[in-house]
Structure formats: C-alpha cells, structure tokens
Amino acid sequence: MRYDIAIVGAGIAGASLAAAIGDLSGGGASVLLLEGEDAPGYHATGRSAAFWSESYGGPGIQPLTTASGPALRDGGFLAPLGSLHIGRAQDAGRIDAFLAEFAESGVALTPLDPRPLVPGLRADWSLGVMEASSAYIDVAALHADCLARARRHGATLVTGASLNAATRGWTLKTGAGTFAADIVVNAAGAWADAVAERAGIGPIGIQPYRRTVVQLRTDPPSPADLPHVADISGNFYFKPEGAGRLWLSPHDETPVDPHDVQPEELDVAIAIDRFEQAVDWRVAAVERRWAGLRSFAPDRLPVYGFEPGRGDFFWCAGQGGFGIQTAPAAAALAAGLLLGVAPEAFVADIDAGVYAPGRFRF
C-alpha cells in the first residue's frame, strides 16, 4: 500500500499531527505512523515533567501554549496547579524583565511575596510572581488520546520501524519493513536531523539536550496545595506529585547525541543542592531518577513546514520541552500547512511563518 503521508516518529509530535490530519481531512488522507521503538512515546514524551505553563518557553512558544489550553481543559487533560516563579534580591531585574516580556500577552502574572505560599522557603527568596493558569498535564492520557484519534481516522501505527533509508518517491526502508508514501513528515524528535539526512535533506541543526528529574520524599512532606515552583534564574524547578512527593529538576540542558539518555549522578546532586538552598526541608529519600531529551532548533523555536523547494518533505521538529503543552495548537497549525488548507479557527491568528524551516536556509 502507498500512503499519502508517512510520519516518522509517534511521540506527541507525530501522534498529535496524525490526529489533526484526520480531523482536518475527515479521514480523507491515508497516514502511516512509523515508530522506531517498541512503543510510542518512549523518549521525550514518556519522560516529561508534566506541567502546562503559558510562560514556559518564552513569547515565541506562548501563543501555541495559550491556544492549546482550551482543548487540553475540555479534554480533561489539565488539573489545577499554579506556577510560582521565585527569586532573591539580586534577581529583581529578572523578575521585572519576566513581567515586561508578557505584559501584552494576556498571561496573568501577579507579583507577590512567595514565602507564605511555600512553607520552609528560605528568607532570602523574597521575590515572586504567581502564574495561576499553570496546570498539571496528564501526558500519558493526552498521548493515548492522540493515537486513538489517529486510529479512528484510519492511521496505521507500525512500531520497531526505525528509518534506515529513504529514497525519493518515497520508499522508506525501516526495521519493520519497506513502506511507500507521497509525503514524509519528520517528527523524529532528537533524531530529526538524522532522519532528514537519510532522506537526502540537509540538517537544520536540531540539538538534543539531557534534562534530569528526580522524585523526592521530604521531611516535612511537601504540602498538598504547593504550586509548581521555579527559580526565575532557571536553576531549578519542583512540583508536588502526590503523597508528599516532589518532582525536582536542576533545569539542566546538557548537549548529547540522540540516544536512550540516563541521569547522571552529578546532575542529581546538583538538583538536590539547589533545592536545599531554596527550602529548609530535609531530603529523606531520592525515590526515582530519570532523564529525557529536549531537542531545539538553533533559535529555540519549533520547526513546522515543508522543506523549501520540496513539497514531499515536511518538518515537525524542534519542540524543545514544550511539545506536549503546545500539542493541540501546533498539530492543528502543522496539519493546515501540510494539507494546504486553512487551519482550524483556534490557531488561525498564529503566524506560522515564525516556525517555517526556510528561516534556516539561505
């Protein structure tokens, strides 16, 4: 069988795009999802820190995040959390810049003293900004829903299908066999540049980075109503995870080659040290530790659109750590570009040109 569209990668980027293609085409486009692992979502999607924040990623990401909010809420994928950005006296300039950056965005940001909201927060962390709209996001449920929607529209998922070679036409040789398609979509995450090169397309410069997360049990236990707490300087964040547990990250970004990334002990130690400089809670146990991949284009904005001069190769890559929180809007925007039709109304005002791959081709 020859497919209209073959999507390489079935993490949140590929899965949400497959679902959006089905929504926009009414199932009229035949879609193949090729996943290199034995199950989709193994790398970045399955290792997300699982929160939705309109400010996370900056103004270039915020329109996609904000537009995704209603769909995520209506789908039952968000739960109240709130995000508290904290700083010390020397961080006043960063706090002011953060507020100014989003002043015209419609994102509600409220300056306040963070210490009453975080019992045990050390006295020098006296500056804060509350982002009340921030929420938990049920990543597994969202990803599963996208895959289910794609299947309902007739999409075919093949796992264990890492792309080995692609010849224009397209003939795609994978670990699960050979497939044919008219259009290839590169939604391969950390492997996006490698997939492009196997298809005879020049790389964009998608760089994977390692991000570390640990689950802690603290004494005293973290309060049940604790918000997500993030250092305004970007040195750590932590959030409650139920039963008195916390998820903590040192907000690390270590450049790595794409692989099954694992946490480094040094990064775990750095995370705990930064945490203990912020609060006077004792770390009773490190219960889990893991690492995931965040992949960025050189300008740290995602890449959506056809390779210039090629109507048969489409980029859906470079989502960094924001692919899940932006998935509904990004997929709707990309589906419109891919099918050559007007996108759904909720993303009609977003400038897709900002994310076009042509910005890297001179």
Tab-separated table of C-alpha atoms in Angstrom:
chain	number	residue	atom	x	y	z
A	1	MET	CA	0.000	0.000	0.000
A	2	ARG	CA	1.151	3.521	-0.746
A	3	TYR	CA	0.251	6.106	1.906
A	4	ASP	CA	-0.449	9.760	1.334
A	5	ILE	CA	1.617	10.727	4.384
A	6	ALA	CA	4.242	8.828	6.391
A	7	ILE	CA	5.068	10.384	9.758
A	8	VAL	CA	8.433	9.344	11.188
A	9	GLY	CA	8.037	9.386	14.975
A	10	ALA	CA	4.966	8.592	17.061
A	11	GLY	CA	5.723	10.635	20.171
A	12	ILE	CA	3.454	13.533	20.980
A	13	ALA	CA	4.523	15.492	17.870
A	14	GLY	CA	3.784	12.720	15.396
A	15	ALA	CA	0.734	11.369	17.208
A	16	SER	CA	-0.962	14.757	17.595
A	17	LEU	CA	-0.216	15.636	13.976
A	18	ALA	CA	-1.693	12.338	12.762
A	19	ALA	CA	-4.834	13.048	14.785
A	20	ALA	CA	-5.054	16.624	13.485
A	21	ILE	CA	-4.616	15.489	9.874
A	22	GLY	CA	-7.542	13.133	10.390
A	23	ASP	CA	-9.643	15.869	11.960
A	24	LEU	CA	-8.918	18.363	9.191
A	25	SER	CA	-9.215	15.952	6.260
A	26	GLY	CA	-12.139	13.993	7.660
A	27	GLY	CA	-10.014	10.884	7.386
A	28	GLY	CA	-9.500	11.511	3.682
A	29	ALA	CA	-5.703	11.315	3.871
A	30	SER	CA	-4.080	7.920	4.461
A	31	VAL	CA	-1.487	8.223	7.238
A	32	LEU	CA	1.308	5.895	8.334
A	33	LEU	CA	2.988	6.411	11.721
A	34	LEU	CA	6.469	4.892	11.892
A	35	GLU	CA	7.878	4.489	15.414
A	36	GLY	CA	11.440	3.304	15.943
A	37	GLU	CA	10.852	1.974	19.457
A	38	ASP	CA	8.681	-0.949	20.532
A	39	ALA	CA	6.117	1.517	21.900
A	40	PRO	CA	5.492	5.183	21.020
A	41	GLY	CA	6.452	7.949	23.423
A	42	TYR	CA	9.471	6.187	24.916
A	43	HIS	CA	11.920	9.092	24.910
A	44	ALA	CA	10.852	12.744	25.371
A	45	THR	CA	7.089	12.229	25.624
A	46	GLY	CA	7.255	9.480	28.220
A	47	ARG	CA	9.710	11.397	30.403
A	48	SER	CA	8.013	14.771	30.613
A	49	ALA	CA	7.832	16.756	33.843
A	50	ALA	CA	4.110	17.028	33.066
A	51	PHE	CA	3.065	20.620	33.579
A	52	TRP	CA	1.455	23.268	31.352
A	53	SER	CA	2.647	26.850	31.676
A	54	GLU	CA	1.844	29.706	29.326
A	55	SER	CA	5.122	31.470	30.102
A	56	TYR	CA	7.319	28.388	29.730
A	57	GLY	CA	9.467	28.746	26.644
A	58	GLY	CA	9.029	32.483	26.280
A	59	PRO	CA	6.947	34.661	23.956
A	60	GLY	CA	7.724	32.581	20.869
A	61	ILE	CA	6.099	29.497	22.392
A	62	GLN	CA	3.311	31.204	24.366
A	63	PRO	CA	0.800	31.642	21.509
A	64	LEU	CA	0.866	27.889	20.851
A	65	THR	CA	0.563	27.088	24.559
A	66	THR	CA	-2.272	29.536	25.174
A	67	ALA	CA	-4.199	28.338	22.116
A	68	SER	CA	-3.798	24.733	23.297
A	69	GLY	CA	-5.271	25.456	26.732
A	70	PRO	CA	-8.995	25.156	25.938
A	71	ALA	CA	-8.557	21.901	24.039
A	72	LEU	CA	-6.497	20.431	26.860
A	73	ARG	CA	-9.004	21.544	29.506
A	74	ASP	CA	-12.009	20.370	27.525
A	75	GLY	CA	-10.325	17.011	27.033
A	76	GLY	CA	-9.795	16.634	30.777
A	77	PHE	CA	-6.000	16.631	30.450
A	78	LEU	CA	-5.313	19.587	32.796
A	79	ALA	CA	-5.696	19.881	36.567
A	80	PRO	CA	-5.129	22.999	38.708
A	81	LEU	CA	-1.571	23.605	39.912
A	82	GLY	CA	-0.335	27.198	39.566
A	83	SER	CA	3.273	28.155	38.966
A	84	LEU	CA	5.274	30.316	41.359
A	85	HIS	CA	8.383	31.973	39.928
A	86	ILE	CA	10.755	32.893	42.759
A	87	GLY	CA	13.881	34.978	43.132
A	88	ARG	CA	16.183	36.734	45.582
A	89	ALA	CA	17.015	40.427	45.809
A	90	GLN	CA	19.683	40.127	43.126
A	91	ASP	CA	17.056	38.684	40.778
A	92	ALA	CA	14.867	41.810	40.767
A	93	GLY	CA	15.927	42.661	37.233
A	94	ARG	CA	14.971	39.197	36.009
A	95	ILE	CA	11.574	39.470	37.691
A	96	ASP	CA	10.959	42.856	36.043
A	97	ALA	CA	12.055	41.547	32.658
A	98	PHE	CA	9.784	38.493	33.010
A	99	LEU	CA	6.778	40.675	33.788
A	100	ALA	CA	7.583	43.036	30.917
A	101	GLU	CA	8.042	40.164	28.474
A	102	PHE	CA	4.473	39.000	28.957
A	103	ALA	CA	2.830	42.357	29.707
A	104	GLU	CA	0.828	42.400	26.454
A	105	SER	CA	0.312	38.640	26.140
A	106	GLY	CA	-2.824	38.164	28.195
A	107	VAL	CA	-0.999	35.741	30.521
A	108	ALA	CA	-1.986	36.641	34.088
A	109	LEU	CA	1.141	37.185	36.202
A	110	THR	CA	0.867	38.521	39.756
A	111	PRO	CA	3.895	39.809	41.728
A	112	LEU	CA	3.832	38.726	45.384
A	113	ASP	CA	5.891	37.574	48.340
A	114	PRO	CA	6.374	33.822	47.742
A	115	ARG	CA	7.268	32.877	51.335
A	116	PRO	CA	3.706	32.431	52.655
A	117	LEU	CA	2.963	30.066	49.763
A	118	VAL	CA	5.941	27.752	50.303
A	119	PRO	CA	6.394	26.737	53.949
A	120	GLY	CA	10.100	26.383	54.595
A	121	LEU	CA	11.167	28.697	51.780
A	122	ARG	CA	14.355	30.383	52.939
A	123	ALA	CA	14.022	34.048	53.863
A	124	ASP	CA	16.198	35.416	51.064
A	125	TRP	CA	13.765	34.091	48.413
A	126	SER	CA	11.592	37.161	48.847
A	127	LEU	CA	10.518	37.903	45.270
A	128	GLY	CA	7.796	36.036	43.458
A	129	VAL	CA	5.383	36.013	40.546
A	130	MET	CA	2.325	33.772	40.528
A	131	GLU	CA	1.141	32.321	37.221
A	132	ALA	CA	-2.214	30.983	38.327
A	133	SER	CA	-3.183	29.418	34.999
A	134	SER	CA	-0.363	26.846	35.129
A	135	ALA	CA	-1.632	23.285	35.430
A	136	TYR	CA	-0.736	19.635	35.708
A	137	ILE	CA	-0.976	17.882	32.359
A	138	ASP	CA	-1.808	14.180	32.004
A	139	VAL	CA	0.774	13.387	29.355
A	140	ALA	CA	0.025	9.678	29.044
A	141	ALA	CA	-3.697	10.280	28.589
A	142	LEU	CA	-3.117	13.050	26.032
A	143	HIS	CA	-0.691	10.930	24.002
A	144	ALA	CA	-3.018	7.927	24.125
A	145	ASP	CA	-5.934	10.098	23.025
A	146	CYS	CA	-3.982	11.418	20.034
A	147	LEU	CA	-3.060	7.898	18.956
A	148	ALA	CA	-6.651	6.746	19.381
A	149	ARG	CA	-7.997	9.680	17.336
A	150	ALA	CA	-5.452	8.979	14.608
A	151	ARG	CA	-6.509	5.310	14.503
A	152	ARG	CA	-10.184	6.256	14.326
A	153	HIS	CA	-9.341	8.291	11.233
A	154	GLY	CA	-7.656	5.253	9.694
A	155	ALA	CA	-3.992	5.897	10.533
A	156	THR	CA	-1.701	2.870	10.747
A	157	LEU	CA	0.911	2.654	13.511
A	158	VAL	CA	3.978	0.463	12.989
A	159	THR	CA	6.456	0.082	15.865
A	160	GLY	CA	10.038	-1.163	15.760
A	161	ALA	CA	10.258	0.767	12.495
A	162	SER	CA	13.380	2.897	12.798
A	163	LEU	CA	14.121	4.593	9.486
A	164	ASN	CA	17.241	3.166	7.836
A	165	ALA	CA	16.995	4.763	4.406
A	166	ALA	CA	14.609	6.840	2.312
A	167	THR	CA	14.645	7.355	-1.418
A	168	ARG	CA	12.600	9.988	-3.099
A	169	GLY	CA	9.313	8.760	-4.258
A	170	TRP	CA	9.156	7.852	-1.183
A	171	THR	CA	10.428	4.342	-0.470
A	172	LEU	CA	11.124	4.037	3.248
A	173	LYS	CA	13.272	1.187	4.487
A	174	THR	CA	12.742	0.537	8.185
A	175	GLY	CA	13.408	-2.097	10.812
A	176	ALA	CA	9.839	-3.320	10.296
A	177	GLY	CA	9.864	-3.482	6.507
A	178	THR	CA	9.641	-1.218	3.490
A	179	PHE	CA	6.848	1.323	3.016
A	180	ALA	CA	5.846	3.827	0.356
A	181	ALA	CA	4.402	7.315	0.748
A	182	ASP	CA	3.926	10.552	-1.167
A	183	ILE	CA	4.957	12.849	1.701
A	184	VAL	CA	7.349	12.208	4.583
A	185	VAL	CA	6.856	14.107	7.854
A	186	ASN	CA	9.915	14.366	10.063
A	187	ALA	CA	8.576	14.175	13.637
A	188	ALA	CA	11.568	12.246	14.931
A	189	GLY	CA	12.436	14.475	17.903
A	190	ALA	CA	16.077	14.135	18.846
A	191	TRP	CA	16.663	12.125	15.665
A	192	ALA	CA	15.161	14.774	13.347
A	193	ASP	CA	18.423	15.779	11.672
A	194	ALA	CA	19.423	12.134	11.228
A	195	VAL	CA	16.079	11.362	9.575
A	196	ALA	CA	16.481	14.363	7.268
A	197	GLU	CA	19.926	13.228	6.193
A	198	ARG	CA	18.669	9.696	5.469
A	199	ALA	CA	16.095	11.325	3.197
A	200	GLY	CA	18.743	13.383	1.397
A	201	ILE	CA	17.747	16.623	3.148
A	202	GLY	CA	20.276	18.896	4.820
A	203	PRO	CA	20.138	19.093	8.617
A	204	ILE	CA	18.716	22.132	10.360
A	205	GLY	CA	20.820	21.848	13.497
A	206	ILE	CA	18.326	20.165	15.830
A	207	GLN	CA	20.300	19.599	19.038
A	208	PRO	CA	19.161	17.180	21.756
A	209	TYR	CA	19.805	18.100	25.393
A	210	ARG	CA	19.591	15.971	28.518
A	211	ARG	CA	17.113	17.076	31.194
A	212	THR	CA	17.188	15.409	34.642
A	213	VAL	CA	14.272	14.844	37.027
A	214	VAL	CA	14.237	13.173	40.447
A	215	GLN	CA	11.380	12.183	42.706
A	216	LEU	CA	11.979	13.122	46.340
A	217	ARG	CA	10.390	12.297	49.660
A	218	THR	CA	10.971	15.185	52.048
A	219	ASP	CA	10.715	15.869	55.768
A	220	PRO	CA	8.362	17.573	56.317
A	221	PRO	CA	6.330	16.236	53.403
A	222	SER	CA	5.562	18.763	50.697
A	223	PRO	CA	2.160	20.443	51.185
A	224	ALA	CA	-0.652	19.088	49.043
A	225	ASP	CA	-1.502	22.593	47.798
A	226	LEU	CA	2.069	23.501	46.833
A	227	PRO	CA	2.285	25.124	43.377
A	228	HIS	CA	4.933	24.379	40.793
A	229	VAL	CA	7.956	26.412	41.982
A	230	ALA	CA	10.583	27.681	39.534
A	231	ASP	CA	13.740	29.731	40.076
A	232	ILE	CA	13.443	32.861	37.922
A	233	SER	CA	17.126	32.380	37.007
A	234	GLY	CA	16.399	28.937	35.586
A	235	ASN	CA	18.460	26.881	38.038
A	236	PHE	CA	15.728	24.538	39.284
A	237	TYR	CA	12.038	23.804	39.460
A	238	PHE	CA	9.980	21.438	41.590
A	239	LYS	CA	6.340	20.459	41.829
A	240	PRO	CA	4.189	18.276	44.077
A	241	GLU	CA	3.478	14.787	42.851
A	242	GLY	CA	1.062	13.455	45.482
A	243	ALA	CA	1.565	11.575	48.755
A	244	GLY	CA	4.094	14.167	49.942
A	245	ARG	CA	6.404	13.560	46.983
A	246	LEU	CA	8.118	16.141	44.788
A	247	TRP	CA	9.499	16.111	41.271
A	248	LEU	CA	12.673	18.198	41.122
A	249	SER	CA	14.853	19.220	38.184
A	250	PRO	CA	18.091	21.250	38.100
A	251	HIS	CA	16.780	22.646	34.793
A	252	ASP	CA	19.851	21.193	33.111
A	253	GLU	CA	20.432	21.272	29.367
A	254	THR	CA	23.462	19.160	28.511
A	255	PRO	CA	24.070	18.688	24.761
A	256	VAL	CA	24.097	14.981	23.864
A	257	ASP	CA	23.801	12.778	20.814
A	258	PRO	CA	20.349	11.215	20.413
A	259	HIS	CA	20.172	8.026	22.474
A	260	ASP	CA	18.341	6.383	25.377
A	261	VAL	CA	19.535	9.026	27.808
A	262	GLN	CA	20.038	8.238	31.502
A	263	PRO	CA	20.518	10.574	34.504
A	264	GLU	CA	24.000	11.474	35.694
A	265	GLU	CA	24.728	11.324	39.427
A	266	LEU	CA	26.319	14.774	39.310
A	267	ASP	CA	23.115	16.297	37.928
A	268	VAL	CA	21.081	14.599	40.661
A	269	ALA	CA	23.444	16.006	43.302
A	270	ILE	CA	23.275	19.497	41.769
A	271	ALA	CA	19.476	19.365	41.795
A	272	ILE	CA	19.361	18.459	45.478
A	273	ASP	CA	21.938	21.106	46.410
A	274	ARG	CA	19.956	23.833	44.645
A	275	PHE	CA	16.740	22.597	46.251
A	276	GLU	CA	18.254	22.713	49.731
A	277	GLN	CA	19.458	26.268	49.125
A	278	ALA	CA	15.845	27.259	48.482
A	279	VAL	CA	13.964	25.414	51.262
A	280	ASP	CA	14.821	24.093	54.703
A	281	TRP	CA	13.169	20.694	54.121
A	282	ARG	CA	15.294	17.600	54.567
A	283	VAL	CA	15.555	15.216	51.626
A	284	ALA	CA	14.505	11.923	53.211
A	285	ALA	CA	14.915	9.834	50.070
A	286	VAL	CA	15.533	10.002	46.346
A	287	GLU	CA	12.908	7.532	45.180
A	288	ARG	CA	13.334	7.781	41.415
A	289	ARG	CA	15.609	9.483	38.923
A	290	TRP	CA	15.392	9.732	35.161
A	291	ALA	CA	16.429	11.868	32.214
A	292	GLY	CA	14.770	12.837	28.970
A	293	LEU	CA	15.687	14.538	25.734
A	294	ARG	CA	14.705	18.088	24.787
A	295	SER	CA	15.542	18.962	21.180
A	296	PHE	CA	15.908	22.541	19.956
A	297	ALA	CA	16.484	24.240	16.631
A	298	PRO	CA	19.253	26.872	16.701
A	299	ASP	CA	16.794	29.697	17.540
A	300	ARG	CA	14.922	27.531	20.089
A	301	LEU	CA	11.620	27.780	18.200
A	302	PRO	CA	9.905	24.724	16.722
A	303	VAL	CA	10.065	23.935	13.012
A	304	TYR	CA	6.791	23.379	11.136
A	305	GLY	CA	6.524	23.357	7.358
A	306	PHE	CA	7.774	21.936	4.094
A	307	GLU	CA	11.467	21.919	3.314
A	308	PRO	CA	11.937	24.858	0.895
A	309	GLY	CA	11.553	23.707	-2.680
A	310	ARG	CA	10.284	20.297	-1.603
A	311	GLY	CA	6.591	19.550	-1.412
A	312	ASP	CA	7.262	15.996	-0.252
A	313	PHE	CA	9.247	16.538	2.977
A	314	PHE	CA	7.664	18.258	5.977
A	315	TRP	CA	9.344	19.259	9.255
A	316	CYS	CA	7.560	18.836	12.602
A	317	ALA	CA	10.501	19.074	14.972
A	318	GLY	CA	12.466	21.152	17.460
A	319	GLN	CA	9.707	21.362	20.082
A	320	GLY	CA	12.217	21.541	22.940
A	321	GLY	CA	10.489	20.920	26.253
A	322	PHE	CA	7.231	22.437	25.037
A	323	GLY	CA	5.887	19.849	22.619
A	324	ILE	CA	3.291	18.462	24.998
A	325	GLN	CA	1.874	21.737	26.288
A	326	THR	CA	1.603	23.085	22.717
A	327	ALA	CA	0.464	19.849	21.039
A	328	PRO	CA	-3.153	20.722	20.104
A	329	ALA	CA	-2.309	24.087	18.542
A	330	ALA	CA	0.984	23.024	16.964
A	331	ALA	CA	-0.625	19.962	15.390
A	332	ALA	CA	-3.577	21.979	14.059
A	333	LEU	CA	-1.243	24.601	12.600
A	334	ALA	CA	1.035	21.973	11.033
A	335	ALA	CA	-1.880	19.962	9.644
A	336	GLY	CA	-3.179	23.016	7.788
A	337	LEU	CA	0.264	23.679	6.298
A	338	LEU	CA	0.708	20.049	5.345
A	339	LEU	CA	-2.677	19.673	3.679
A	340	GLY	CA	-2.578	23.103	2.076
A	341	VAL	CA	-5.835	24.221	3.658
A	342	ALA	CA	-6.903	26.792	6.242
A	343	PRO	CA	-6.139	25.541	9.745
A	344	GLU	CA	-8.747	25.206	12.451
A	345	ALA	CA	-10.129	28.500	13.739
A	346	PHE	CA	-8.422	28.340	17.135
A	347	VAL	CA	-4.968	28.718	15.515
A	348	ALA	CA	-5.935	30.955	12.590
A	349	ASP	CA	-4.317	34.038	14.161
A	350	ILE	CA	-0.970	32.360	14.891
A	351	ASP	CA	1.768	33.328	12.433
A	352	ALA	CA	3.005	30.001	11.047
A	353	GLY	CA	5.824	31.769	9.227
A	354	VAL	CA	7.673	32.212	12.511
A	355	TYR	CA	8.176	28.441	12.614
A	356	ALA	CA	8.960	27.806	8.921
A	357	PRO	CA	12.081	25.757	8.111
A	358	GLY	CA	13.051	28.265	5.439
A	359	ARG	CA	14.472	30.530	8.144
A	360	PHE	CA	17.481	28.186	8.283
A	361	ARG	CA	18.022	28.018	4.525
A	362	PHE	CA	19.986	30.874	2.988
